PDB file of C-alpha atoms in Angstrom:
ATOM      1  CA  MET A   1       4.507  -5.838  34.880  1.00 47.00           C
ATOM      2  CA  GLN A   2       2.873  -7.277  31.380  1.00 53.00           C
ATOM      3  CA  LEU A   3       1.368  -4.161  29.341  1.00 53.00           C
ATOM      4  CA  SER A   4      -2.228  -5.126  28.253  1.00 54.00           C
ATOM      5  CA  THR A   5      -2.366  -4.918  24.122  1.00 57.00           C
ATOM      6  CA  VAL A   6      -5.174  -3.867  21.939  1.00 56.00           C
ATOM      7  CA  ARG A   7      -6.171  -6.551  19.416  1.00 63.00           C
ATOM      8  CA  VAL A   8      -8.987  -7.047  17.393  1.00 63.00           C
ATOM      9  CA  GLU A   9      -9.728 -10.570  17.203  1.00 74.00           C
ATOM     10  CA  TRP A  10     -10.741 -10.945  13.752  1.00 79.00           C
ATOM     11  CA  THR A  11     -10.386 -13.476  11.046  1.00 87.00           C
ATOM     12  CA  PRO A  12      -8.108 -12.065   7.991  1.00 86.00           C
ATOM     13  CA  PRO A  13     -11.288 -12.415   5.630  1.00 87.00           C
ATOM     14  CA  ARG A  14     -13.534 -10.369   8.336  1.00 89.00           C
ATOM     15  CA  THR A  15     -10.598  -7.808   8.479  1.00 89.00           C
ATOM     16  CA  TRP A  16     -10.216  -7.568   4.342  1.00 90.00           C
ATOM     17  CA  PHE A  17     -13.968  -6.988   4.223  1.00 91.00           C
ATOM     18  CA  VAL A  18     -14.234  -3.937   6.821  1.00 92.00           C
ATOM     19  CA  THR A  19     -11.073  -2.653   4.565  1.00 93.00           C
ATOM     20  CA  ALA A  20     -13.179  -2.655   1.612  1.00 93.00           C
ATOM     21  CA  ARG A  21     -16.435  -1.348   3.025  1.00 93.00           C
ATOM     22  CA  LEU A  22     -14.243   1.904   4.327  1.00 95.00           C
ATOM     23  CA  LEU A  23     -12.807   2.283   1.105  1.00 94.00           C
ATOM     24  CA  GLU A  24     -16.168   2.021  -0.914  1.00 94.00           C
ATOM     25  CA  VAL A  25     -17.692   4.351   2.356  1.00 95.00           C
ATOM     26  CA  ALA A  26     -14.493   7.019   1.282  1.00 95.00           C
ATOM     27  CA  ALA A  27     -15.266   6.730  -2.629  1.00 94.00           C
ATOM     28  CA  GLY A  28     -19.012   7.101  -1.959  1.00 93.00           C
ATOM     29  CA  VAL A  29     -18.036  10.408  -0.111  1.00 94.00           C
ATOM     30  CA  ALA A  30     -15.706  11.527  -2.909  1.00 92.00           C
ATOM     31  CA  VAL A  31     -18.547  11.023  -5.402  1.00 92.00           C
ATOM     32  CA  LEU A  32     -20.775  12.810  -3.748  1.00 92.00           C
ATOM     33  CA  GLY A  33     -18.501  15.416  -2.997  1.00 89.00           C
ATOM     34  CA  TRP A  34     -17.545  15.835  -6.635  1.00 88.00           C
ATOM     35  CA  ALA A  35     -21.621  15.701  -7.511  1.00 90.00           C
ATOM     36  CA  LEU A  36     -22.364  18.608  -5.130  1.00 89.00           C
ATOM     37  CA  GLN A  37     -19.527  20.910  -6.590  1.00 86.00           C
ATOM     38  CA  SER A  38     -20.393  20.217 -10.235  1.00 86.00           C
ATOM     39  CA  TRP A  39     -23.761  21.050  -9.793  1.00 89.00           C
ATOM     40  CA  GLN A  40     -22.792  24.361  -7.951  1.00 86.00           C
ATOM     41  CA  VAL A  41     -20.924  25.087 -10.629  1.00 84.00           C
ATOM     42  CA  TYR A  42     -23.965  24.148 -13.124  1.00 86.00           C
ATOM     43  CA  GLN A  43     -26.161  26.586 -11.310  1.00 86.00           C
ATOM     44  CA  SER A  44     -23.519  28.958 -11.071  1.00 83.00           C
ATOM     45  CA  THR A  45     -23.706  29.588 -14.935  1.00 82.00           C
ATOM     46  CA  ALA A  46     -27.597  30.624 -15.017  1.00 82.00           C
ATOM     47  CA  GLN A  47     -26.528  33.960 -13.993  1.00 75.00           C
ATOM     48  CA  ASN A  48     -25.179  36.099 -17.120  1.00 69.00           C
ATOM     49  CA  PHE A  49     -24.316  39.615 -17.036  1.00 66.00           C
ATOM     50  CA  GLY A  50     -24.052  42.140 -20.334  1.00 60.00           C
ATOM     51  CA  SER A  51     -21.157  44.283 -21.099  1.00 61.00           C
ATOM     52  CA  ASP A  52     -21.806  47.393 -19.158  1.00 61.00           C
ATOM     53  CA  GLY A  53     -22.603  44.872 -15.913  1.00 64.00           C
ATOM     54  CA  SER A  54     -26.612  44.364 -16.116  1.00 67.00           C
ATOM     55  CA  PRO A  55     -27.989  41.163 -15.823  1.00 66.00           C
ATOM     56  CA  THR A  56     -29.107  39.558 -18.959  1.00 69.00           C
ATOM     57  CA  ALA A  57     -31.914  36.633 -19.980  1.00 73.00           C
ATOM     58  CA  ALA A  58     -30.407  33.497 -19.015  1.00 74.00           C
ATOM     59  CA  PRO A  59     -28.221  31.720 -21.573  1.00 80.00           C
ATOM     60  CA  SER A  60     -29.707  28.571 -23.227  1.00 84.00           C
ATOM     61  CA  PHE A  61     -28.567  24.718 -22.124  1.00 87.00           C
ATOM     62  CA  LEU A  62     -26.005  24.224 -24.279  1.00 88.00           C
ATOM     63  CA  ASP A  63     -24.058  27.857 -23.354  1.00 85.00           C
ATOM     64  CA  ARG A  64     -24.682  26.610 -19.889  1.00 86.00           C
ATOM     65  CA  VAL A  65     -23.133  23.295 -20.433  1.00 88.00           C
ATOM     66  CA  THR A  66     -20.302  25.391 -21.998  1.00 86.00           C
ATOM     67  CA  LEU A  67     -19.816  27.686 -19.095  1.00 84.00           C
ATOM     68  CA  PHE A  68     -19.743  24.522 -17.009  1.00 86.00           C
ATOM     69  CA  ALA A  69     -16.884  22.766 -19.031  1.00 85.00           C
ATOM     70  CA  MET A  70     -15.018  26.136 -19.008  1.00 82.00           C
ATOM     71  CA  TYR A  71     -15.798  27.046 -15.150  1.00 79.00           C
ATOM     72  CA  GLY A  72     -15.930  24.078 -14.047  1.00 76.00           C
ATOM     73  CA  PHE A  73     -12.762  22.047 -14.620  1.00 74.00           C
ATOM     74  CA  GLY A  74     -11.425  24.149 -17.342  1.00 62.00           C
ATOM     75  CA  TYR A  75      -9.536  27.093 -15.522  1.00 59.00           C
ATOM     76  CA  GLY A  76      -7.362  24.658 -13.213  1.00 54.00           C
ATOM     77  CA  GLN A  77     -10.454  23.907 -10.943  1.00 59.00           C
ATOM     78  CA  ALA A  78     -10.737  20.353 -11.410  1.00 61.00           C
ATOM     79  CA  PRO A  79     -12.881  18.615  -8.419  1.00 72.00           C
ATOM     80  CA  PHE A  80      -9.816  16.569  -7.019  1.00 81.00           C
ATOM     81  CA  ALA A  81     -12.807  14.463  -5.886  1.00 86.00           C
ATOM     82  CA  ALA A  82     -12.933  12.134  -9.003  1.00 88.00           C
ATOM     83  CA  PRO A  83      -9.697  10.965  -9.968  1.00 90.00           C
ATOM     84  CA  ILE A  84      -9.447   9.700  -6.230  1.00 92.00           C
ATOM     85  CA  ALA A  85     -12.756   8.110  -6.127  1.00 93.00           C
ATOM     86  CA  CYS A  86     -11.212   6.214  -9.636  1.00 94.00           C
ATOM     87  CA  LEU A  87      -7.913   5.308  -7.310  1.00 94.00           C
ATOM     88  CA  LEU A  88     -10.528   3.604  -5.012  1.00 94.00           C
ATOM     89  CA  LEU A  89     -12.221   1.794  -7.481  1.00 94.00           C
ATOM     90  CA  VAL A  90      -8.878   0.164  -8.328  1.00 95.00           C
ATOM     91  CA  ALA A  91      -8.008  -0.761  -5.016  1.00 94.00           C
ATOM     92  CA  LEU A  92     -10.969  -2.269  -4.318  1.00 94.00           C
ATOM     93  CA  VAL A  93     -10.640  -4.662  -7.283  1.00 94.00           C
ATOM     94  CA  ALA A  94      -7.023  -5.259  -5.874  1.00 93.00           C
ATOM     95  CA  ILE A  95      -8.285  -6.066  -3.176  1.00 92.00           C
ATOM     96  CA  LEU A  96     -10.585  -8.913  -4.198  1.00 90.00           C
ATOM     97  CA  HIS A  97      -8.364  -9.882  -6.277  1.00 88.00           C
ATOM     98  CA  PHE A  98      -4.929 -10.243  -4.215  1.00 89.00           C
ATOM     99  CA  ALA A  99      -6.669 -10.492  -0.429  1.00 84.00           C
ATOM    100  CA  GLN A 100      -8.496 -13.905  -0.915  1.00 78.00           C
ATOM    101  CA  PRO A 101     -10.526 -14.988   0.961  1.00 84.00           C
ATOM    102  CA  VAL A 102     -12.479 -12.113   1.999  1.00 85.00           C
ATOM    103  CA  SER A 103     -15.751 -12.358   3.540  1.00 87.00           C
ATOM    104  CA  HIS A 104     -19.019 -11.691   1.886  1.00 87.00           C
ATOM    105  CA  ALA A 105     -16.537 -10.798  -1.283  1.00 86.00           C
ATOM    106  CA  SER A 106     -19.689 -11.754  -3.591  1.00 87.00           C
ATOM    107  CA  VAL A 107     -21.819  -8.939  -2.316  1.00 89.00           C
ATOM    108  CA  LEU A 108     -18.690  -6.361  -2.560  1.00 91.00           C
ATOM    109  CA  ARG A 109     -18.209  -7.397  -6.095  1.00 91.00           C
ATOM    110  CA  TRP A 110     -21.401  -5.755  -7.239  1.00 92.00           C
ATOM    111  CA  GLU A 111     -21.160  -2.919  -4.681  1.00 93.00           C
ATOM    112  CA  VAL A 112     -17.850  -2.150  -6.670  1.00 94.00           C
ATOM    113  CA  PHE A 113     -19.849  -2.273  -9.747  1.00 94.00           C
ATOM    114  CA  GLY A 114     -22.301  -0.048  -8.940  1.00 94.00           C
ATOM    115  CA  LEU A 115     -19.780   2.505  -7.519  1.00 94.00           C
ATOM    116  CA  TRP A 116     -17.661   1.855 -10.870  1.00 95.00           C
ATOM    117  CA  SER A 117     -21.179   2.749 -12.797  1.00 95.00           C
ATOM    118  CA  VAL A 118     -21.735   6.127 -11.197  1.00 94.00           C
ATOM    119  CA  VAL A 119     -18.257   7.436 -11.549  1.00 94.00           C
ATOM    120  CA  ALA A 120     -17.976   6.168 -15.331  1.00 95.00           C
ATOM    121  CA  LEU A 121     -21.503   8.709 -15.902  1.00 94.00           C
ATOM    122  CA  GLY A 122     -20.291  11.367 -14.237  1.00 91.00           C
ATOM    123  CA  SER A 123     -16.863  11.070 -15.879  1.00 91.00           C
ATOM    124  CA  LEU A 124     -18.667  10.720 -19.392  1.00 93.00           C
ATOM    125  CA  ALA A 125     -21.036  14.031 -18.993  1.00 91.00           C
ATOM    126  CA  MET A 126     -17.502  15.758 -18.225  1.00 89.00           C
ATOM    127  CA  VAL A 127     -16.226  14.341 -21.644  1.00 90.00           C
ATOM    128  CA  LEU A 128     -19.748  15.380 -23.123  1.00 92.00           C
ATOM    129  CA  SER A 129     -19.697  18.676 -22.140  1.00 90.00           C
ATOM    130  CA  VAL A 130     -16.112  19.246 -23.253  1.00 89.00           C
ATOM    131  CA  VAL A 131     -17.390  18.235 -27.077  1.00 90.00           C
ATOM    132  CA  VAL A 132     -20.287  20.459 -26.661  1.00 90.00           C
ATOM    133  CA  ALA A 133     -17.933  23.343 -25.832  1.00 88.00           C
ATOM    134  CA  LEU A 134     -15.935  23.106 -28.407  1.00 88.00           C
ATOM    135  CA  PHE A 135     -18.619  22.908 -30.838  1.00 88.00           C
ATOM    136  CA  ARG A 136     -20.599  25.492 -29.130  1.00 83.00           C
ATOM    137  CA  GLY A 137     -17.960  28.393 -28.814  1.00 78.00           C
ATOM    138  CA  ASP A 138     -17.338  30.719 -25.836  1.00 75.00           C
ATOM    139  CA  PRO A 139     -20.908  32.394 -25.367  1.00 72.00           C
ATOM    140  CA  ASN A 140     -19.172  35.267 -23.616  1.00 67.00           C
ATOM    141  CA  ALA A 141     -17.400  36.008 -26.663  1.00 63.00           C
ATOM    142  CA  PRO A 142     -17.905  39.780 -27.855  1.00 59.00           C
ATOM    143  CA  PRO A 143     -19.590  39.830 -31.170  1.00 59.00           C
ATOM    144  CA  ASP A 144     -17.797  40.490 -34.240  1.00 59.00           C
ATOM    145  CA  ASP A 145     -18.125  44.003 -35.090  1.00 54.00           C
ATOM    146  CA  GLY A 146     -15.468  44.595 -37.294  1.00 55.00           C
ATOM    147  CA  SER A 147     -13.510  46.149 -34.308  1.00 60.00           C
ATOM    148  CA  ILE A 148      -9.382  45.076 -33.779  1.00 56.00           C
ATOM    149  CA  ARG A 149      -8.911  43.574 -29.860  1.00 57.00           C
ATOM    150  CA  ILE A 150      -5.834  42.079 -28.527  1.00 57.00           C
ATOM    151  CA  GLU A 151      -6.545  38.919 -26.595  1.00 60.00           C
ATOM    152  CA  THR A 152      -4.277  38.142 -24.162  1.00 61.00           C
ATOM    153  CA  GLY A 153      -5.565  35.486 -22.347  1.00 65.00           C
ATOM    154  CA  PRO A 154      -5.884  31.618 -23.426  1.00 70.00           C
ATOM    155  CA  GLY A 155      -8.437  30.661 -25.502  1.00 77.00           C
ATOM    156  CA  ILE A 156     -11.655  28.449 -25.197  1.00 78.00           C
ATOM    157  CA  THR A 157      -9.726  25.673 -26.978  1.00 82.00           C
ATOM    158  CA  GLU A 158      -6.859  25.745 -24.749  1.00 82.00           C
ATOM    159  CA  VAL A 159      -8.875  26.057 -21.498  1.00 81.00           C
ATOM    160  CA  LEU A 160     -11.101  22.913 -22.360  1.00 84.00           C
ATOM    161  CA  ALA A 161      -7.902  20.753 -23.534  1.00 84.00           C
ATOM    162  CA  ALA A 162      -6.597  21.689 -20.099  1.00 82.00           C
ATOM    163  CA  GLY A 163      -9.943  20.675 -18.275  1.00 81.00           C
ATOM    164  CA  ALA A 164     -10.410  17.409 -20.678  1.00 85.00           C
ATOM    165  CA  THR A 165      -6.873  15.881 -18.685  1.00 86.00           C
ATOM    166  CA  LEU A 166      -9.282  15.256 -15.483  1.00 86.00           C
ATOM    167  CA  PRO A 167     -11.980  13.222 -17.174  1.00 88.00           C
ATOM    168  CA  VAL A 168      -9.770  11.656 -19.577  1.00 90.00           C
ATOM    169  CA  LEU A 169      -7.382  10.257 -16.694  1.00 91.00           C
ATOM    170  CA  CYS A 170     -10.794   9.036 -14.859  1.00 92.00           C
ATOM    171  CA  LEU A 171     -11.490   7.154 -17.889  1.00 94.00           C
ATOM    172  CA  LEU A 172      -8.512   5.375 -18.213  1.00 95.00           C
ATOM    173  CA  LEU A 173      -8.497   4.366 -14.234  1.00 94.00           C
ATOM    174  CA  LEU A 174     -11.903   2.878 -14.855  1.00 95.00           C
ATOM    175  CA  ALA A 175     -10.950   1.117 -17.979  1.00 96.00           C
ATOM    176  CA  VAL A 176      -8.089  -0.528 -15.790  1.00 95.00           C
ATOM    177  CA  SER A 177     -10.228  -0.678 -12.879  1.00 94.00           C
ATOM    178  CA  ALA A 178     -13.214  -2.545 -15.243  1.00 95.00           C
ATOM    179  CA  LEU A 179     -10.521  -4.999 -16.940  1.00 94.00           C
ATOM    180  CA  TRP A 180      -9.646  -6.641 -13.431  1.00 92.00           C
ATOM    181  CA  TRP A 181     -13.303  -6.546 -12.544  1.00 92.00           C
ATOM    182  CA  LEU A 182     -14.146  -8.674 -15.373  1.00 91.00           C
ATOM    183  CA  ARG A 183     -11.594 -11.492 -14.148  1.00 89.00           C
ATOM    184  CA  LEU A 184     -13.371 -11.861 -10.746  1.00 87.00           C
ATOM    185  CA  PRO A 185     -14.732 -15.454 -10.181  1.00 84.00           C
ATOM    186  CA  VAL A 186     -18.449 -15.611 -10.514  1.00 78.00           C
ATOM    187  CA  ASP A 187     -18.410 -17.148  -6.792  1.00 75.00           C
ATOM    188  CA  PHE A 188     -15.942 -17.129  -4.632  1.00 70.00           C
ATOM    189  CA  GLU A 189     -15.165 -19.343  -2.435  1.00 67.00           C
ATOM    190  CA  ALA A 190     -16.377 -19.285   1.332  1.00 65.00           C
ATOM    191  CA  PRO A 191     -13.879 -18.063   3.901  1.00 61.00           C
ATOM    192  CA  GLU A 192     -13.441 -20.100   6.934  1.00 58.00           C
ATOM    193  CA  GLU A 193     -14.886 -17.786   9.754  1.00 54.00           C
ATOM    194  CA  GLU A 194     -12.405 -19.292  12.107  1.00 48.00           C
ATOM    195  CA  PRO A 195      -8.825 -19.364  12.029  1.00 48.00           C
ATOM    196  CA  GLU A 196      -6.990 -22.581  10.656  1.00 48.00           C
ATOM    197  CA  THR A 197      -4.930 -22.763  13.997  1.00 47.00           C
ATOM    198  CA  ALA A 198      -7.394 -21.862  17.059  1.00 46.00           C
ATOM    199  CA  VAL A 199      -5.973 -20.302  19.830  1.00 51.00           C
ATOM    200  CA  ARG A 200      -6.069 -22.583  23.158  1.00 53.00           C
ATOM    201  CA  ARG A 201      -7.418 -20.720  25.939  1.00 55.00           C
ATOM    202  CA  PRO A 202      -5.177 -21.358  29.122  1.00 56.00           C
ATOM    203  CA  ARG A 203      -7.164 -23.962  31.205  1.00 53.00           C
ATOM    204  CA  ARG A 204      -8.706 -22.483  34.454  1.00 56.00           C
ATOM    205  CA  TRP A 205      -7.842 -23.966  37.916  1.00 53.00           C
ATOM    206  CA  ARG A 206     -10.031 -23.501  40.648  1.00 55.00           C
ATOM    207  CA  ALA A 207      -8.584 -23.002  44.156  1.00 58.00           C
ATOM    208  CA  ALA A 208      -8.727 -26.256  46.404  1.00 58.00           C
ATOM    209  CA  PRO A 209     -11.913 -27.372  48.392  1.00 58.00           C
ATOM    210  CA  ALA A 210     -12.162 -26.978  51.800  1.00 60.00           C
ATOM    211  CA  GLN A 211     -11.894 -28.888  54.629  1.00 64.00           C
ATOM    212  CA  ASP A 212     -14.972 -29.872  55.474  1.00 63.00           C
ATOM    213  CA  ALA A 213     -16.312 -29.670  51.744  1.00 60.00           C
ATOM    214  CA  ASN A 214     -18.287 -32.870  49.939  1.00 61.00           C
ATOM    215  CA  VAL A 215     -15.632 -33.890  47.985  1.00 54.00           C
ATOM    216  CA  ASP A 216     -18.492 -35.951  45.695  1.00 55.00           C
ATOM    217  CA  ASP A 217     -19.617 -32.715  44.809  1.00 54.00           C
ATOM    218  CA  LEU A 218     -16.893 -30.651  43.946  1.00 51.00           C
ATOM    219  CA  THR A 219     -15.772 -30.348  40.043  1.00 52.00           C
ATOM    220  CA  LEU A 220     -12.874 -28.983  37.923  1.00 51.00           C
ATOM    221  CA  ASP A 221     -13.949 -27.885  34.871  1.00 52.00           C
ATOM    222  CA  GLY A 222     -16.661 -30.191  34.223  1.00 54.00           C
ATOM    223  CA  VAL A 223     -14.429 -33.236  35.453  1.00 56.00           C
ATOM    224  CA  GLU A 224     -15.166 -34.779  39.114  1.00 54.00           C
ATOM    225  CA  LEU A 225     -12.279 -34.353  41.425  1.00 54.00           C
ATOM    226  CA  ILE A 226     -11.396 -37.827  43.447  1.00 59.00           C
ATOM    227  CA  GLU A 227     -10.113 -37.367  46.545  1.00 61.00           C
ATOM    228  CA  PRO A 228      -6.495 -38.872  46.798  1.00 61.00           C
ATOM    229  CA  VAL A 229      -5.744 -41.808  48.690  1.00 59.00           C
ATOM    230  CA  GLU A 230      -3.136 -43.771  49.971  1.00 61.00           C
ATOM    231  CA  ARG A 231      -2.163 -46.910  48.543  1.00 58.00           C
ATOM    232  CA  LEU A 232      -3.077 -49.930  50.475  1.00 59.00           C
ATOM    233  CA  HIS A 233      -0.055 -52.159  49.653  1.00 57.00           C
ATOM    234  CA  PRO A 234       3.271 -51.563  48.387  1.00 57.00           C
ATOM    235  CA  ARG A 235       4.407 -51.822  44.780  1.00 55.00           C
ATOM    236  CA  GLU A 236       5.919 -55.175  44.377  1.00 56.00           C
ATOM    237  CA  ARG A 237       9.084 -55.210  41.978  1.00 55.00           C
ATOM    238  CA  ASP A 238       8.221 -59.102  40.847  1.00 54.00           C
ATOM    239  CA  GLY A 239       4.729 -59.012  40.417  1.00 51.00           C
ATOM    240  CA  ASP A 240       3.044 -57.882  37.110  1.00 50.00           C
ATOM    241  CA  GLY A 241       2.445 -53.975  37.770  1.00 48.00           C
ATOM    242  CA  SER A 242      -1.034 -54.573  38.840  1.00 50.00           C
ATOM    243  CA  THR A 243      -1.740 -53.496  42.580  1.00 50.00           C
ATOM    244  CA  ALA A 244      -4.977 -52.711  44.578  1.00 53.00           C
ATOM    245  CA  SER A 245      -4.973 -49.190  45.933  1.00 54.00           C
ATOM    246  CA  GLY A 246      -7.843 -46.705  47.236  1.00 53.00           C
ATOM    247  CA  TYR A 247      -8.810 -45.926  44.078  1.00 54.00           C
ATOM    248  CA  ASP A 248     -10.765 -49.476  43.935  1.00 59.00           C
ATOM    249  CA  ASP A 249     -12.827 -48.870  46.830  1.00 57.00           C
ATOM    250  CA  TYR A 250     -13.426 -45.593  45.383  1.00 55.00           C
ATOM    251  CA  PHE A 251     -15.062 -47.432  42.198  1.00 58.00           C
ATOM    252  CA  ARG A 252     -16.803 -49.998  44.260  1.00 59.00           C
ATOM    253  CA  ARG A 253     -19.246 -47.217  45.448  1.00 57.00           C
ATOM    254  CA  PHE A 254     -20.852 -46.968  42.073  1.00 54.00           C
TER     255      PHE A 254
END
């Protein structure tokens, strides 16, 4: 007993197109998760408390940017969705380069550029927040009143240096994908939707006609079914090979 197999009758160009679209959706989900996490961290920087635990006035915008750089991805809380989105962009560009032909490749080319622009803007925003934090300093640092304090934890410079590895890594991956994106052809060749060697479908045979059926009205796959007849004269070995048969009587009717 032959088991039925599940197959998708898609051509390779269409299969690569669907694969690229799924990777685009995955990259879009990663970017949305990254943006949502960053927005939540930035919103949390509006809450400021004094040394006694009582809430104080909201910090300024630059102080909030500094706190975002420190607590958003500085203390080992880097959003993993950002490098994943960059890796997916590299995979998309690789598909357009090495999996040709791809259906609707010209459309995919600009869709990849749109995703690349969004991820690049997010990575640049993270780098700029690190630069602002380095010049701004820790807004939660105690005032310099002459007291001697022992600092046991990492300073703001160490925290920002550890957090800056994420946006730098993203920018490097984006640079790789941008180099190969620029090498993509402007106009891709239109792929053949049908495979080169078409699979020949087996011919469907119909059941033999009934005894009382009108043979002239029966067809087999669009071909008229001719009633078999017996030869009227036996074939002569010394002749020219032409003999009369019942088919001659059949064609005389037309």
